[in-house]
mmCIF file of N, CA and C in Angstrom:
data_model
loop_
_atom_site.group_PDB
_atom_site.id
_atom_site.type_symbol
_atom_site.label_atom_id
_atom_site.label_comp_id
_atom_site.label_asym_id
_atom_site.label_seq_id
_atom_site.Cartn_x
_atom_site.Cartn_y
_atom_site.Cartn_z
ATOM 1 N N MET A 1 -5.930 -1.300 17.142
ATOM 2 C CA MET A 1 -5.834 -0.708 15.821
ATOM 3 C C MET A 1 -5.128 -1.698 14.900
ATOM 4 N N GLY A 2 -5.708 -1.934 13.751
ATOM 5 C CA GLY A 2 -5.110 -2.829 12.778
ATOM 6 C C GLY A 2 -3.965 -2.152 12.043
ATOM 7 N N TYR A 3 -3.061 -2.951 11.532
ATOM 8 C CA TYR A 3 -1.923 -2.382 10.815
ATOM 9 C C TYR A 3 -2.205 -2.218 9.311
ATOM 10 N N TYR A 4 -3.405 -2.611 8.888
ATOM 11 C CA TYR A 4 -3.783 -2.428 7.492
ATOM 12 C C TYR A 4 -5.306 -2.294 7.390
ATOM 13 N N PHE A 5 -5.753 -1.854 6.225
ATOM 14 C CA PHE A 5 -7.170 -1.886 5.900
ATOM 15 C C PHE A 5 -7.276 -2.429 4.488
ATOM 16 N N ASN A 6 -8.434 -3.022 4.169
ATOM 17 C CA ASN A 6 -8.523 -3.736 2.908
ATOM 18 C C ASN A 6 -9.904 -3.702 2.298
ATOM 19 N N LYS A 7 -9.952 -4.205 1.079
ATOM 20 C CA LYS A 7 -11.210 -4.382 0.372
ATOM 21 C C LYS A 7 -11.029 -5.574 -0.563
ATOM 22 N N ILE A 8 -12.068 -6.380 -0.680
ATOM 23 C CA ILE A 8 -12.020 -7.532 -1.568
ATOM 24 C C ILE A 8 -12.885 -7.237 -2.789
ATOM 25 N N LEU A 9 -12.287 -7.423 -3.947
ATOM 26 C CA LEU A 9 -12.976 -7.228 -5.213
ATOM 27 C C LEU A 9 -13.304 -8.600 -5.788
ATOM 28 N N THR A 10 -14.515 -8.758 -6.285
ATOM 29 C CA THR A 10 -14.913 -10.044 -6.849
ATOM 30 C C THR A 10 -15.038 -9.935 -8.368
ATOM 31 N N ASP A 11 -14.822 -11.063 -9.010
ATOM 32 C CA ASP A 11 -14.978 -11.160 -10.467
ATOM 33 C C ASP A 11 -14.187 -10.100 -11.232
ATOM 34 N N ILE A 12 -12.924 -9.972 -10.883
ATOM 35 C CA ILE A 12 -12.054 -9.026 -11.583
ATOM 36 C C ILE A 12 -10.712 -9.709 -11.836
ATOM 37 N N PRO A 13 -10.197 -9.586 -13.039
ATOM 38 C CA PRO A 13 -8.874 -10.154 -13.305
ATOM 39 C C PRO A 13 -7.801 -9.434 -12.484
ATOM 40 N N PHE A 14 -6.790 -10.175 -12.113
ATOM 41 C CA PHE A 14 -5.713 -9.649 -11.274
ATOM 42 C C PHE A 14 -5.082 -8.392 -11.877
ATOM 43 N N GLU A 15 -4.723 -8.444 -13.145
ATOM 44 C CA GLU A 15 -4.071 -7.284 -13.786
ATOM 45 C C GLU A 15 -4.975 -6.058 -13.786
ATOM 46 N N GLU A 16 -6.256 -6.271 -13.980
ATOM 47 C CA GLU A 16 -7.204 -5.152 -13.945
ATOM 48 C C GLU A 16 -7.290 -4.568 -12.531
ATOM 49 N N ALA A 17 -7.226 -5.428 -11.528
ATOM 50 C CA ALA A 17 -7.249 -4.959 -10.133
ATOM 51 C C ALA A 17 -6.027 -4.089 -9.846
ATOM 52 N N ILE A 18 -4.877 -4.475 -10.390
ATOM 53 C CA ILE A 18 -3.669 -3.653 -10.219
ATOM 54 C C ILE A 18 -3.888 -2.287 -10.863
ATOM 55 N N GLU A 19 -4.360 -2.279 -12.094
ATOM 56 C CA GLU A 19 -4.593 -1.018 -12.803
ATOM 57 C C GLU A 19 -5.574 -0.119 -12.050
ATOM 58 N N LYS A 20 -6.664 -0.695 -11.578
ATOM 59 C CA LYS A 20 -7.666 0.084 -10.842
ATOM 60 C C LYS A 20 -7.090 0.625 -9.536
ATOM 61 N N THR A 21 -6.267 -0.175 -8.880
ATOM 62 C CA THR A 21 -5.644 0.256 -7.621
ATOM 63 C C THR A 21 -4.692 1.411 -7.868
ATOM 64 N N ILE A 22 -3.872 1.292 -8.892
ATOM 65 C CA ILE A 22 -2.937 2.375 -9.224
ATOM 66 C C ILE A 22 -3.702 3.657 -9.537
ATOM 67 N N GLN A 23 -4.789 3.556 -10.282
ATOM 68 C CA GLN A 23 -5.583 4.741 -10.616
ATOM 69 C C GLN A 23 -6.234 5.348 -9.371
ATOM 70 N N ALA A 24 -6.757 4.500 -8.495
ATOM 71 C CA ALA A 24 -7.376 4.993 -7.261
ATOM 72 C C ALA A 24 -6.349 5.726 -6.401
ATOM 73 N N LEU A 25 -5.148 5.191 -6.335
ATOM 74 C CA LEU A 25 -4.073 5.849 -5.578
ATOM 75 C C LEU A 25 -3.700 7.179 -6.239
ATOM 76 N N LYS A 26 -3.604 7.162 -7.547
ATOM 77 C CA LYS A 26 -3.284 8.389 -8.289
ATOM 78 C C LYS A 26 -4.327 9.466 -8.012
ATOM 79 N N ASN A 27 -5.591 9.076 -7.946
ATOM 80 C CA ASN A 27 -6.660 10.036 -7.668
ATOM 81 C C ASN A 27 -6.500 10.705 -6.309
ATOM 82 N N GLU A 28 -5.760 10.063 -5.407
ATOM 83 C CA GLU A 28 -5.518 10.626 -4.075
ATOM 84 C C GLU A 28 -4.113 11.226 -3.946
ATOM 85 N N GLY A 29 -3.427 11.398 -5.070
ATOM 86 C CA GLY A 29 -2.129 12.065 -5.061
ATOM 87 C C GLY A 29 -0.930 11.160 -4.888
ATOM 88 N N PHE A 30 -1.137 9.842 -4.980
ATOM 89 C CA PHE A 30 -0.033 8.901 -4.824
ATOM 90 C C PHE A 30 0.512 8.480 -6.185
ATOM 91 N N GLY A 31 1.815 8.355 -6.252
ATOM 92 C CA GLY A 31 2.465 7.745 -7.400
ATOM 93 C C GLY A 31 3.017 6.404 -6.963
ATOM 94 N N ILE A 32 3.347 5.562 -7.909
ATOM 95 C CA ILE A 32 3.899 4.249 -7.596
ATOM 96 C C ILE A 32 5.403 4.286 -7.857
ATOM 97 N N LEU A 33 6.178 4.140 -6.789
ATOM 98 C CA LEU A 33 7.635 4.155 -6.903
ATOM 99 C C LEU A 33 8.205 2.779 -7.232
ATOM 100 N N SER A 34 7.484 1.748 -6.811
ATOM 101 C CA SER A 34 7.994 0.395 -7.037
ATOM 102 C C SER A 34 6.845 -0.585 -7.171
ATOM 103 N N GLN A 35 7.120 -1.658 -7.886
ATOM 104 C CA GLN A 35 6.180 -2.768 -8.004
ATOM 105 C C GLN A 35 6.990 -4.037 -7.798
ATOM 106 N N ILE A 36 6.616 -4.803 -6.794
ATOM 107 C CA ILE A 36 7.322 -6.040 -6.495
ATOM 108 C C ILE A 36 6.372 -7.200 -6.746
ATOM 109 N N ASP A 37 6.736 -8.030 -7.709
ATOM 110 C CA ASP A 37 5.930 -9.189 -8.083
ATOM 111 C C ASP A 37 6.394 -10.376 -7.226
ATOM 112 N N ILE A 38 5.678 -10.614 -6.150
ATOM 113 C CA ILE A 38 6.061 -11.659 -5.195
ATOM 114 C C ILE A 38 5.973 -13.050 -5.826
ATOM 115 N N LYS A 39 4.928 -13.301 -6.593
ATOM 116 C CA LYS A 39 4.765 -14.615 -7.216
ATOM 117 C C LYS A 39 5.986 -14.971 -8.068
ATOM 118 N N THR A 40 6.380 -14.065 -8.949
ATOM 119 C CA THR A 40 7.522 -14.314 -9.828
ATOM 120 C C THR A 40 8.822 -14.420 -9.040
ATOM 121 N N THR A 41 8.991 -13.568 -8.070
ATOM 122 C CA THR A 41 10.214 -13.584 -7.265
ATOM 123 C C THR A 41 10.357 -14.888 -6.493
ATOM 124 N N LEU A 42 9.276 -15.348 -5.863
ATOM 125 C CA LEU A 42 9.349 -16.590 -5.094
ATOM 126 C C LEU A 42 9.577 -17.799 -5.998
ATOM 127 N N LYS A 43 9.006 -17.764 -7.193
ATOM 128 C CA LYS A 43 9.221 -18.860 -8.143
ATOM 129 C C LYS A 43 10.686 -18.901 -8.559
ATOM 130 N N LYS A 44 11.229 -17.742 -8.870
ATOM 131 C CA LYS A 44 12.618 -17.642 -9.335
ATOM 132 C C LYS A 44 13.612 -17.995 -8.228
ATOM 133 N N LYS A 45 13.399 -17.465 -7.028
ATOM 134 C CA LYS A 45 14.370 -17.627 -5.940
ATOM 135 C C LYS A 45 14.214 -18.928 -5.164
ATOM 136 N N LEU A 46 12.970 -19.396 -5.012
ATOM 137 C CA LEU A 46 12.728 -20.571 -4.164
ATOM 138 C C LEU A 46 12.065 -21.725 -4.899
ATOM 139 N N ASP A 47 11.704 -21.510 -6.146
ATOM 140 C CA ASP A 47 10.992 -22.498 -6.946
ATOM 141 C C ASP A 47 9.728 -22.986 -6.243
ATOM 142 N N VAL A 48 8.970 -22.009 -5.712
ATOM 143 C CA VAL A 48 7.684 -22.326 -5.079
ATOM 144 C C VAL A 48 6.570 -21.630 -5.849
ATOM 145 N N ASN A 49 5.398 -22.218 -5.791
ATOM 146 C CA ASN A 49 4.227 -21.611 -6.415
ATOM 147 C C ASN A 49 3.499 -20.769 -5.377
ATOM 148 N N PHE A 50 3.116 -19.584 -5.767
ATOM 149 C CA PHE A 50 2.449 -18.645 -4.880
ATOM 150 C C PHE A 50 1.391 -17.930 -5.702
ATOM 151 N N PRO A 51 0.269 -17.568 -5.100
ATOM 152 C CA PRO A 51 -0.759 -16.839 -5.857
ATOM 153 C C PRO A 51 -0.232 -15.484 -6.341
ATOM 154 N N ASN A 52 -0.912 -14.905 -7.310
ATOM 155 C CA ASN A 52 -0.556 -13.556 -7.760
ATOM 156 C C ASN A 52 -0.565 -12.610 -6.561
ATOM 157 N N TYR A 53 0.515 -11.864 -6.406
ATOM 158 C CA TYR A 53 0.680 -10.998 -5.237
ATOM 159 C C TYR A 53 1.647 -9.884 -5.630
ATOM 160 N N MET A 54 1.138 -8.680 -5.729
ATOM 161 C CA MET A 54 1.945 -7.531 -6.113
ATOM 162 C C MET A 54 1.995 -6.533 -4.961
ATOM 163 N N ILE A 55 3.190 -6.065 -4.649
ATOM 164 C CA ILE A 55 3.348 -4.999 -3.657
ATOM 165 C C ILE A 55 3.616 -3.710 -4.425
ATOM 166 N N LEU A 56 2.768 -2.727 -4.208
ATOM 167 C CA LEU A 56 2.930 -1.411 -4.818
ATOM 168 C C LEU A 56 3.505 -0.461 -3.769
ATOM 169 N N GLY A 57 4.608 0.168 -4.082
ATOM 170 C CA GLY A 57 5.197 1.163 -3.193
ATOM 171 C C GLY A 57 4.629 2.525 -3.556
ATOM 172 N N ALA A 58 3.648 2.991 -2.793
ATOM 173 C CA ALA A 58 2.938 4.234 -3.108
ATOM 174 C C ALA A 58 3.527 5.404 -2.326
ATOM 175 N N CYS A 59 3.662 6.536 -3.003
ATOM 176 C CA CYS A 59 4.196 7.732 -2.354
ATOM 177 C C CYS A 59 3.373 8.952 -2.747
ATOM 178 N N ASN A 60 3.049 9.748 -1.761
ATOM 179 C CA ASN A 60 2.406 11.035 -1.980
ATOM 180 C C ASN A 60 3.478 12.078 -1.650
ATOM 181 N N PRO A 61 4.150 12.638 -2.659
ATOM 182 C CA PRO A 61 5.314 13.489 -2.412
ATOM 183 C C PRO A 61 5.126 14.610 -1.395
ATOM 184 N N PRO A 62 4.026 15.382 -1.425
ATOM 185 C CA PRO A 62 3.900 16.448 -0.427
ATOM 186 C C PRO A 62 3.907 15.914 1.010
ATOM 187 N N PHE A 63 3.241 14.781 1.222
ATOM 188 C CA PHE A 63 3.210 14.223 2.574
ATOM 189 C C PHE A 63 4.548 13.589 2.947
ATOM 190 N N ALA A 64 5.200 12.953 1.991
ATOM 191 C CA ALA A 64 6.528 12.393 2.263
ATOM 192 C C ALA A 64 7.483 13.522 2.657
ATOM 193 N N TYR A 65 7.415 14.633 1.950
ATOM 194 C CA TYR A 65 8.276 15.772 2.251
ATOM 195 C C TYR A 65 7.996 16.311 3.653
ATOM 196 N N LYS A 66 6.703 16.470 3.991
ATOM 197 C CA LYS A 66 6.347 16.943 5.334
ATOM 198 C C LYS A 66 6.907 16.013 6.407
ATOM 199 N N ALA A 67 6.733 14.719 6.191
ATOM 200 C CA ALA A 67 7.205 13.741 7.181
ATOM 201 C C ALA A 67 8.721 13.792 7.310
ATOM 202 N N LEU A 68 9.423 13.910 6.200
ATOM 203 C CA LEU A 68 10.895 13.984 6.242
ATOM 204 C C LEU A 68 11.382 15.246 6.949
ATOM 205 N N GLN A 69 10.583 16.305 6.892
ATOM 206 C CA GLN A 69 10.970 17.549 7.565
ATOM 207 C C GLN A 69 10.913 17.410 9.087
ATOM 208 N N VAL A 70 10.018 16.569 9.581
ATOM 209 C CA VAL A 70 9.884 16.436 11.037
ATOM 210 C C VAL A 70 10.587 15.194 11.587
ATOM 211 N N GLU A 71 10.973 14.280 10.698
ATOM 212 C CA GLU A 71 11.643 13.039 11.150
ATOM 213 C C GLU A 71 12.502 12.532 10.000
ATOM 214 N N ASP A 72 13.796 12.837 10.047
ATOM 215 C CA ASP A 72 14.639 12.534 8.894
ATOM 216 C C ASP A 72 14.886 11.042 8.653
ATOM 217 N N LYS A 73 14.590 10.185 9.611
ATOM 218 C CA LYS A 73 14.756 8.732 9.420
ATOM 219 C C LYS A 73 13.454 8.055 8.989
ATOM 220 N N ILE A 74 12.415 8.852 8.735
ATOM 221 C CA ILE A 74 11.121 8.292 8.342
ATOM 222 C C ILE A 74 11.227 7.559 7.011
ATOM 223 N N GLY A 75 12.242 7.859 6.248
ATOM 224 C CA GLY A 75 12.449 7.171 4.984
ATOM 225 C C GLY A 75 12.563 5.663 5.139
ATOM 226 N N THR A 76 12.916 5.202 6.338
ATOM 227 C CA THR A 76 12.973 3.758 6.571
ATOM 228 C C THR A 76 11.591 3.131 6.501
ATOM 229 N N MET A 77 10.549 3.951 6.588
ATOM 230 C CA MET A 77 9.174 3.447 6.558
ATOM 231 C C MET A 77 8.421 3.887 5.305
ATOM 232 N N LEU A 78 9.129 4.460 4.368
ATOM 233 C CA LEU A 78 8.510 4.886 3.119
ATOM 234 C C LEU A 78 8.941 3.949 2.004
ATOM 235 N N PRO A 79 8.187 3.774 0.957
ATOM 236 C CA PRO A 79 6.866 4.326 0.718
ATOM 237 C C PRO A 79 5.794 3.530 1.456
ATOM 238 N N CYS A 80 4.566 3.959 1.302
ATOM 239 C CA CYS A 80 3.426 3.225 1.869
ATOM 240 C C CYS A 80 3.163 2.009 0.978
ATOM 241 N N ASN A 81 3.147 0.842 1.569
ATOM 242 C CA ASN A 81 2.906 -0.363 0.774
ATOM 243 C C ASN A 81 1.421 -0.666 0.648
ATOM 244 N N VAL A 82 1.051 -1.025 -0.568
ATOM 245 C CA VAL A 82 -0.304 -1.452 -0.891
ATOM 246 C C VAL A 82 -0.160 -2.784 -1.618
ATOM 247 N N ILE A 83 -0.917 -3.795 -1.172
ATOM 248 C CA ILE A 83 -0.818 -5.086 -1.851
ATOM 249 C C ILE A 83 -2.072 -5.361 -2.676
ATOM 250 N N VAL A 84 -1.841 -6.057 -3.771
ATOM 251 C CA VAL A 84 -2.913 -6.573 -4.617
ATOM 252 C C VAL A 84 -2.659 -8.078 -4.629
ATOM 253 N N HIS A 85 -3.595 -8.824 -4.057
ATOM 254 C CA HIS A 85 -3.376 -10.248 -3.779
ATOM 255 C C HIS A 85 -4.550 -11.073 -4.282
ATOM 256 N N GLU A 86 -4.264 -11.997 -5.170
ATOM 257 C CA GLU A 86 -5.317 -12.869 -5.680
ATOM 258 C C GLU A 86 -5.668 -13.902 -4.622
ATOM 259 N N ILE A 87 -6.951 -13.980 -4.290
ATOM 260 C CA ILE A 87 -7.393 -14.940 -3.286
ATOM 261 C C ILE A 87 -8.393 -15.902 -3.925
ATOM 262 N N ALA A 88 -9.019 -16.710 -3.153
ATOM 263 C CA ALA A 88 -9.905 -17.770 -3.646
ATOM 264 C C ALA A 88 -11.058 -17.241 -4.492
ATOM 265 N N ASN A 89 -11.568 -18.099 -5.342
ATOM 266 C CA ASN A 89 -12.774 -17.845 -6.142
ATOM 267 C C ASN A 89 -12.648 -16.664 -7.094
ATOM 268 N N GLY A 90 -11.446 -16.382 -7.569
ATOM 269 C CA GLY A 90 -11.271 -15.292 -8.517
ATOM 270 C C GLY A 90 -11.376 -13.913 -7.920
ATOM 271 N N SER A 91 -11.323 -13.822 -6.627
ATOM 272 C CA SER A 91 -11.379 -12.520 -5.955
ATOM 273 C C SER A 91 -9.966 -11.975 -5.767
ATOM 274 N N VAL A 92 -9.890 -10.672 -5.605
ATOM 275 C CA VAL A 92 -8.609 -10.007 -5.387
ATOM 276 C C VAL A 92 -8.745 -9.103 -4.164
ATOM 277 N N GLU A 93 -7.811 -9.235 -3.241
ATOM 278 C CA GLU A 93 -7.802 -8.383 -2.048
ATOM 279 C C GLU A 93 -6.824 -7.242 -2.261
ATOM 280 N N ILE A 94 -7.272 -6.051 -1.948
ATOM 281 C CA ILE A 94 -6.423 -4.872 -1.944
ATOM 282 C C ILE A 94 -6.255 -4.476 -0.486
ATOM 283 N N ALA A 95 -5.021 -4.340 -0.033
ATOM 284 C CA ALA A 95 -4.773 -3.953 1.362
ATOM 285 C C ALA A 95 -3.667 -2.902 1.402
ATOM 286 N N ALA A 96 -3.830 -1.938 2.281
ATOM 287 C CA ALA A 96 -2.846 -0.864 2.434
ATOM 288 C C ALA A 96 -2.415 -0.770 3.887
ATOM 289 N N VAL A 97 -1.173 -0.415 4.066
ATOM 290 C CA VAL A 97 -0.638 -0.205 5.406
ATOM 291 C C VAL A 97 -1.409 0.939 6.071
ATOM 292 N N ASN A 98 -1.614 0.817 7.370
ATOM 293 C CA ASN A 98 -2.192 1.908 8.149
ATOM 294 C C ASN A 98 -1.025 2.741 8.687
ATOM 295 N N PRO A 99 -0.786 3.929 8.146
ATOM 296 C CA PRO A 99 0.358 4.728 8.585
ATOM 297 C C PRO A 99 0.335 5.056 10.080
ATOM 298 N N ILE A 100 -0.850 5.127 10.670
ATOM 299 C CA ILE A 100 -0.937 5.408 12.108
ATOM 300 C C ILE A 100 -0.253 4.289 12.887
ATOM 301 N N ALA A 101 -0.511 3.053 12.500
ATOM 302 C CA ALA A 101 0.088 1.907 13.191
ATOM 303 C C ALA A 101 1.601 1.927 13.052
ATOM 304 N N SER A 102 2.108 2.200 11.860
ATOM 305 C CA SER A 102 3.558 2.192 11.697
ATOM 306 C C SER A 102 4.217 3.385 12.381
ATOM 307 N N MET A 103 3.538 4.509 12.474
ATOM 308 C CA MET A 103 4.120 5.689 13.126
ATOM 309 C C MET A 103 4.154 5.564 14.654
ATOM 310 N N MET A 104 3.384 4.619 15.186
ATOM 311 C CA MET A 104 3.388 4.439 16.641
ATOM 312 C C MET A 104 4.769 4.042 17.152
ATOM 313 N N ALA A 105 5.582 3.465 16.296
ATOM 314 C CA ALA A 105 6.934 3.058 16.700
ATOM 315 C C ALA A 105 7.872 4.248 16.853
ATOM 316 N N ILE A 106 7.458 5.389 16.322
ATOM 317 C CA ILE A 106 8.301 6.589 16.361
ATOM 318 C C ILE A 106 7.741 7.551 17.395
ATOM 319 N N GLN A 107 8.570 8.001 18.272
ATOM 320 C CA GLN A 107 8.148 8.919 19.320
ATOM 321 C C GLN A 107 8.282 10.365 18.841
ATOM 322 N N ASN A 108 7.417 10.751 17.893
ATOM 323 C CA ASN A 108 7.434 12.105 17.361
ATOM 324 C C ASN A 108 5.988 12.530 17.109
ATOM 325 N N GLU A 109 5.465 13.347 17.989
ATOM 326 C CA GLU A 109 4.072 13.786 17.904
ATOM 327 C C GLU A 109 3.763 14.538 16.611
ATOM 328 N N ALA A 110 4.781 15.195 16.030
ATOM 329 C CA ALA A 110 4.554 15.970 14.806
ATOM 330 C C ALA A 110 4.148 15.071 13.638
ATOM 331 N N LEU A 111 4.437 13.788 13.718
ATOM 332 C CA LEU A 111 4.073 12.860 12.643
ATOM 333 C C LEU A 111 2.606 12.446 12.684
ATOM 334 N N LYS A 112 1.988 12.579 13.842
ATOM 335 C CA LYS A 112 0.627 12.073 14.011
ATOM 336 C C LYS A 112 -0.349 12.655 12.992
ATOM 337 N N GLY A 113 -0.369 13.960 12.857
ATOM 338 C CA GLY A 113 -1.296 14.598 11.924
ATOM 339 C C GLY A 113 -1.019 14.216 10.476
ATOM 340 N N ILE A 114 0.256 14.125 10.140
ATOM 341 C CA ILE A 114 0.635 13.729 8.777
ATOM 342 C C ILE A 114 0.156 12.305 8.516
ATOM 343 N N ALA A 115 0.416 11.416 9.460
ATOM 344 C CA ALA A 115 0.010 10.014 9.308
ATOM 345 C C ALA A 115 -1.508 9.893 9.189
ATOM 346 N N GLU A 116 -2.236 10.701 9.924
ATOM 347 C CA GLU A 116 -3.707 10.664 9.842
ATOM 348 C C GLU A 116 -4.185 11.081 8.453
ATOM 349 N N GLU A 117 -3.569 12.125 7.897
ATOM 350 C CA GLU A 117 -3.968 12.572 6.563
ATOM 351 C C GLU A 117 -3.639 11.523 5.501
ATOM 352 N N VAL A 118 -2.464 10.902 5.615
ATOM 353 C CA VAL A 118 -2.081 9.860 4.658
ATOM 354 C C VAL A 118 -3.013 8.665 4.802
ATOM 355 N N ARG A 119 -3.322 8.282 6.038
ATOM 356 C CA ARG A 119 -4.265 7.174 6.265
ATOM 357 C C ARG A 119 -5.597 7.456 5.583
ATOM 358 N N ASP A 120 -6.100 8.663 5.763
ATOM 359 C CA ASP A 120 -7.390 9.015 5.180
ATOM 360 C C ASP A 120 -7.362 8.921 3.653
ATOM 361 N N LYS A 121 -6.272 9.370 3.046
ATOM 362 C CA LYS A 121 -6.149 9.292 1.595
ATOM 363 C C LYS A 121 -6.030 7.844 1.124
ATOM 364 N N LEU A 122 -5.254 7.030 1.827
ATOM 365 C CA LEU A 122 -5.142 5.607 1.461
ATOM 366 C C LEU A 122 -6.481 4.895 1.613
ATOM 367 N N LYS A 123 -7.172 5.183 2.715
ATOM 368 C CA LYS A 123 -8.486 4.561 2.930
ATOM 369 C C LYS A 123 -9.459 4.956 1.835
ATOM 370 N N LYS A 124 -9.435 6.210 1.458
ATOM 371 C CA LYS A 124 -10.337 6.688 0.412
ATOM 372 C C LYS A 124 -10.029 5.983 -0.905
ATOM 373 N N ALA A 125 -8.753 5.808 -1.219
ATOM 374 C CA ALA A 125 -8.367 5.115 -2.446
ATOM 375 C C ALA A 125 -8.845 3.669 -2.429
ATOM 376 N N VAL A 126 -8.599 2.971 -1.324
ATOM 377 C CA VAL A 126 -8.994 1.566 -1.242
ATOM 378 C C VAL A 126 -10.512 1.423 -1.276
ATOM 379 N N SER A 127 -11.213 2.261 -0.533
ATOM 380 C CA SER A 127 -12.671 2.121 -0.486
ATOM 381 C C SER A 127 -13.340 2.502 -1.810
ATOM 382 N N SER A 128 -12.648 3.267 -2.636
ATOM 383 C CA SER A 128 -13.226 3.673 -3.929
ATOM 384 C C SER A 128 -13.220 2.552 -4.968
ATOM 385 N N LEU A 129 -12.511 1.485 -4.670
ATOM 386 C CA LEU A 129 -12.398 0.380 -5.641
ATOM 387 C C LEU A 129 -13.675 -0.440 -5.729
#
């Protein structure tokens, strides 16, 4: 099982890919809690050049609440990260964490169904792009 799933978009500006990704996530009940601009951060902290790379911290509150009810330390694995990454030839890759893979580290069967539902919603958002 892979720890992420992805989709590559061609001929789309990076900023537009971010906007479309945020909207696709919103359509599946996710809000964005954080946006981490890796390119800018690495330039500022290490003075290195890096392609456009944004990490979106996505949260679906009802599912986060359910997960917290059955595993109070699950917050260490929240929110669900989704990346928007500029790759070669003007293409942009959108990739999301597979919650099933990350939940395997936790020995709590009650999380399995929640993780499956979140995975399905994330996959639907990514595939809709």
